[in-house]
XYZ file of C-alpha atoms in Angstrom:
333
model
C 14.037 -13.979 -70.141
C 14.887 -13.579 -66.909
C 12.770 -11.308 -64.875
C 13.441 -8.545 -62.204
C 11.161 -6.483 -59.917
C 11.718 -2.632 -60.170
C 12.019 -2.282 -56.661
C 9.354 -3.195 -53.915
C 6.103 -1.916 -55.573
C 6.861 -1.621 -59.431
C 6.063 -4.231 -62.151
C 8.522 -7.171 -63.281
C 9.983 -6.805 -66.207
C 12.920 -8.281 -68.291
C 16.417 -8.656 -66.547
C 17.541 -6.303 -69.837
C 15.607 -3.484 -70.830
C 15.555 -1.652 -74.420
C 16.526 2.078 -74.188
C 14.860 3.625 -77.480
C 16.796 6.923 -77.687
C 19.254 6.168 -80.127
C 16.790 5.446 -82.767
C 15.578 9.184 -82.717
C 18.653 10.831 -83.951
C 20.762 11.418 -80.666
C 23.456 9.642 -81.699
C 22.830 10.800 -85.447
C 20.975 9.443 -88.175
C 19.077 6.096 -87.680
C 17.247 3.734 -89.967
C 13.564 3.719 -89.123
C 13.176 0.149 -90.571
C 16.221 -1.122 -88.757
C 14.713 0.491 -85.206
C 11.379 -1.165 -85.671
C 12.694 -4.391 -86.710
C 15.085 -3.967 -83.689
C 12.056 -3.387 -81.552
C 10.441 -6.293 -82.829
C 13.612 -8.623 -81.976
C 13.913 -7.574 -78.400
C 10.181 -8.457 -77.739
C 10.811 -11.373 -79.485
C 13.641 -12.474 -77.176
C 11.316 -11.676 -74.266
C 12.637 -7.799 -73.470
C 9.535 -6.309 -71.870
C 10.672 -2.944 -70.951
C 11.230 -0.146 -73.317
C 12.366 3.292 -72.509
C 11.807 6.211 -73.947
C 11.481 9.955 -73.603
C 8.889 12.373 -75.232
C 11.467 14.886 -76.205
C 13.676 12.111 -77.973
C 12.853 13.306 -81.707
C 10.772 15.955 -80.388
C 8.214 12.987 -80.437
C 9.664 11.076 -83.095
C 10.606 7.936 -80.553
C 7.263 7.840 -78.943
C 5.545 7.138 -82.730
C 8.176 4.754 -83.607
C 7.427 3.018 -80.512
C 3.719 3.206 -81.379
C 4.379 1.903 -84.803
C 6.799 -1.137 -83.592
C 4.352 -2.284 -81.315
C 1.086 -2.348 -83.890
C 3.032 -4.195 -86.428
C 4.356 -6.586 -83.866
C 1.021 -7.826 -83.604
C 1.849 -8.433 -79.850
C -0.935 -7.082 -77.208
C 0.034 -3.932 -75.302
C 0.393 -5.085 -72.075
C 3.092 -7.828 -73.495
C 5.518 -4.752 -72.549
C 6.253 -2.007 -69.866
C 6.532 1.419 -71.601
C 8.967 3.584 -69.232
C 8.642 7.538 -70.229
C 10.958 10.649 -69.323
C 9.097 14.162 -69.593
C 9.896 17.637 -68.971
C 12.899 18.622 -70.925
C 12.116 21.525 -72.919
C 13.817 21.907 -76.598
C 13.237 24.010 -79.589
C 12.913 23.332 -83.248
C 16.630 23.418 -83.720
C 17.544 20.918 -81.014
C 18.489 22.974 -78.526
C 17.808 22.508 -74.578
C 16.026 24.930 -72.416
C 15.828 23.534 -69.045
C 13.084 21.168 -67.789
C 9.277 22.256 -66.738
C 8.275 19.678 -63.768
C 4.926 21.906 -62.632
C 1.666 20.257 -61.883
C 0.127 21.392 -65.093
C 3.075 20.381 -67.209
C 2.482 16.928 -65.778
C -1.020 16.537 -67.312
C 0.187 18.145 -70.671
C 2.936 16.082 -71.139
C 1.373 12.768 -70.202
C -1.681 13.710 -72.826
C 0.866 13.973 -75.692
C 2.440 10.868 -74.622
C -0.566 8.994 -74.444
C -1.744 10.103 -78.078
C 1.659 9.490 -79.690
C 2.043 6.052 -77.919
C -1.382 4.919 -79.130
C -2.034 3.583 -75.981
C -4.448 4.510 -72.511
C -1.792 4.042 -69.789
C 2.050 4.436 -69.150
C 3.731 1.582 -67.261
C 6.393 4.037 -65.866
C 6.526 7.835 -65.758
C 9.160 10.027 -64.632
C 10.443 13.562 -65.045
C 13.526 13.771 -67.040
C 15.640 15.592 -64.590
C 14.418 17.717 -61.103
C 12.703 21.029 -61.694
C 14.677 23.340 -59.351
C 11.837 25.630 -59.498
C 9.213 22.922 -58.553
C 9.469 21.029 -55.412
C 9.674 17.555 -55.785
C 6.722 16.603 -53.962
C 4.508 18.722 -56.334
C 5.554 16.910 -59.364
C 5.405 13.422 -57.720
C 1.562 14.394 -56.458
C 0.717 15.189 -59.635
C 1.804 12.135 -61.181
C 0.459 10.324 -58.518
C -3.283 11.809 -59.014
C -2.527 10.391 -62.744
C -2.066 6.732 -61.108
C -5.650 7.426 -59.314
C -7.005 8.461 -62.942
C -5.462 5.289 -64.203
C -3.270 6.809 -66.999
C -0.380 6.094 -65.153
C 0.871 2.530 -63.500
C 4.113 3.341 -61.150
C 6.195 6.662 -60.688
C 9.850 6.971 -61.303
C 12.700 9.318 -61.297
C 15.655 10.147 -63.390
C 18.634 11.325 -62.256
C 17.960 12.419 -58.466
C 19.825 12.476 -55.357
C 19.283 10.505 -52.513
C 17.579 13.276 -50.617
C 15.427 13.995 -53.392
C 14.501 10.188 -53.432
C 13.657 10.353 -49.721
C 11.498 13.695 -50.351
C 9.845 11.923 -53.275
C 9.104 8.236 -51.999
C 7.249 9.888 -48.964
C 4.587 11.574 -50.688
C 4.242 8.236 -53.231
C 6.040 4.567 -53.578
C 8.539 5.200 -56.345
C 9.144 2.205 -58.355
C 12.655 2.876 -59.716
C 15.634 5.466 -60.327
C 16.727 5.722 -63.955
C 20.457 6.497 -63.680
C 23.434 6.350 -65.289
C 25.730 3.344 -63.847
C 28.725 1.512 -65.314
C 32.258 0.418 -65.030
C 33.233 4.163 -65.686
C 30.117 5.691 -64.234
C 30.005 4.521 -60.686
C 29.049 7.373 -58.345
C 25.635 5.973 -57.450
C 27.484 3.526 -55.412
C 28.213 6.026 -52.369
C 24.787 7.052 -51.347
C 22.262 7.019 -53.944
C 22.178 3.161 -54.329
C 22.258 2.359 -50.798
C 19.499 5.010 -50.215
C 17.457 3.452 -53.394
C 17.639 0.158 -51.852
C 16.590 1.420 -48.087
C 13.712 2.628 -49.507
C 12.947 -0.431 -51.645
C 13.210 1.530 -54.974
C 14.861 -0.394 -58.144
C 17.547 1.278 -60.422
C 17.099 1.175 -64.434
C 20.760 1.612 -65.705
C 21.255 3.486 -68.351
C 24.707 4.200 -70.434
C 25.850 0.781 -69.321
C 27.912 0.813 -72.308
C 28.588 4.626 -71.945
C 27.367 5.702 -75.349
C 29.517 2.971 -76.797
C 32.700 4.147 -75.316
C 33.057 0.718 -73.910
C 31.436 -1.607 -76.294
C 34.860 -2.712 -77.642
C 33.803 -1.565 -80.851
C 34.380 2.561 -80.474
C 37.895 3.689 -81.976
C 40.075 6.962 -81.229
C 39.455 8.046 -84.659
C 35.981 7.169 -85.572
C 34.141 9.979 -87.249
C 30.798 11.579 -85.268
C 27.998 12.225 -87.474
C 26.271 15.439 -87.290
C 23.941 16.105 -84.251
C 25.640 12.946 -82.693
C 25.606 13.646 -78.587
C 29.067 11.954 -78.726
C 30.564 15.009 -80.583
C 30.133 16.832 -77.529
C 30.756 14.283 -74.974
C 34.002 15.175 -72.723
C 34.843 11.482 -72.618
C 34.889 11.302 -75.853
C 37.013 14.491 -76.320
C 40.659 14.394 -77.847
C 43.131 13.047 -75.183
C 40.436 11.762 -72.799
C 39.033 9.141 -75.015
C 42.733 7.698 -75.434
C 42.736 7.234 -71.928
C 39.478 5.687 -71.739
C 39.817 3.407 -74.559
C 43.049 1.842 -72.521
C 40.631 1.023 -70.116
C 38.272 -1.026 -72.597
C 41.503 -2.877 -73.970
C 42.115 -3.974 -70.310
C 38.723 -5.008 -70.395
C 38.807 -6.994 -73.339
C 41.752 -9.238 -72.052
C 39.188 -10.177 -69.395
C 36.248 -10.683 -71.585
C 38.187 -12.839 -73.846
C 39.537 -15.141 -71.408
C 35.438 -15.468 -70.511
C 34.800 -16.246 -73.773
C 32.865 -13.450 -74.415
C 32.763 -9.587 -75.761
C 33.544 -6.567 -74.268
C 29.994 -5.352 -74.226
C 28.538 -8.661 -72.879
C 31.208 -8.254 -70.028
C 30.168 -4.559 -69.173
C 26.114 -5.327 -69.221
C 26.918 -8.550 -67.473
C 28.939 -6.953 -64.778
C 26.137 -4.328 -64.061
C 23.631 -7.161 -63.907
C 26.102 -8.587 -61.174
C 25.649 -5.625 -59.109
C 22.080 -6.822 -58.027
C 18.973 -8.469 -58.802
C 17.403 -4.694 -58.030
C 19.403 -3.489 -60.972
C 18.095 -3.536 -64.442
C 20.481 -2.255 -67.421
C 19.098 -0.801 -70.670
C 20.596 -1.295 -73.845
C 20.451 1.340 -76.276
C 20.736 -0.915 -79.435
C 19.679 0.610 -82.391
C 20.535 -2.369 -84.815
C 19.490 -6.180 -84.150
C 22.890 -7.574 -84.662
C 24.043 -4.994 -81.861
C 20.721 -5.929 -79.649
C 21.793 -9.688 -79.856
C 25.215 -9.290 -78.968
C 24.144 -7.041 -75.634
C 21.563 -10.059 -74.648
C 24.417 -12.405 -74.694
C 25.332 -10.999 -71.228
C 22.473 -12.911 -70.095
C 24.662 -16.054 -70.359
C 27.550 -14.383 -68.959
C 28.119 -15.782 -65.464
C 30.797 -13.848 -63.508
C 32.399 -15.475 -60.602
C 34.186 -13.464 -57.805
C 37.505 -13.829 -59.295
C 36.068 -12.586 -62.627
C 34.656 -9.409 -60.780
C 37.914 -8.640 -59.332
C 39.624 -9.119 -62.458
C 37.156 -6.661 -64.538
C 37.366 -4.174 -61.643
C 41.360 -4.538 -61.904
C 40.934 -3.609 -65.491
C 38.633 -0.600 -64.999
C 39.276 0.788 -61.328
C 36.554 3.337 -59.962
C 37.275 6.891 -60.982
C 39.957 5.719 -63.993
C 37.991 7.191 -66.749
C 38.578 10.734 -68.139
C 36.205 13.392 -68.177
C 32.762 14.004 -66.904
C 29.660 12.532 -67.853
C 27.985 15.388 -69.427
C 29.465 18.856 -70.750
C 29.485 21.755 -67.471
C 25.830 22.995 -68.569
C 24.116 19.470 -68.525
C 25.980 18.492 -65.355
C 24.658 21.128 -63.416
C 20.988 19.982 -64.362
C 21.786 16.778 -62.283
C 20.708 16.563 -59.044
C 22.454 13.273 -58.590
C 25.718 15.012 -58.721
C 25.079 17.518 -56.112
């Protein structure tokens, strides 16, 4: 497994990380036994970065990762765990904003350490910017937890260039977790150049746009209750047809390379810079195996040009999230 550095101050991690969100109901029901087997398979393949959020399944995801690590027989220090915190939810799965106050940092962290069964988290980050709390206060509070030994590195998620600068002035930021894919390229204008100027790495989620550009999604595919994609604008009637036409254009390029659509989409993200680590949200071992095949796919300049001709910038139909959730993205302002 190739390794990449998360920014100038962060840890060295596997070139592809495992995003565990889908293992806790965000895309409909998931098989827990298969999820744990997938985590084991990822570790066996050399994946060291596992990303979660304390609000995924209201703590279920962290407990699942704990069980997977314990049953793997591996040392805790063989992996880097990245945790997002601060999203407020209710018992019915509703979303009620974000809390990134200094006292909330201590509270959320204590619960995450307990659920994960560990004494430290490798990268700790607010899931979204809390508009009621200056980013300097949130970062300062996490920095205190680094001094206390409970956190190793600070990350951010879905923030804009100005917020990156303000946060980094308080304490070095290891990485910014943000959506980045062939059909989500908004970071290229300002956020990515700023991150590179400051020495901040990128962990890219949504590299397959929640399966939309995996090559496996169908326009008539049923969506399970609770599956985020049931309300996602890009999967909505009309939009999905436009987006799947892009996928078919990408498929022609992929087949010419002897690769799958998913491998080609992931390899494109990998090719955008050594400071970018794609997160793949595989819930099953066969999907993980396919995704990791992107590491063997070498894209030359002609290949990259063909890919971008198949999926031009701005060609996707629909926003990344519904309007209410887009309003919480500092990265989109």
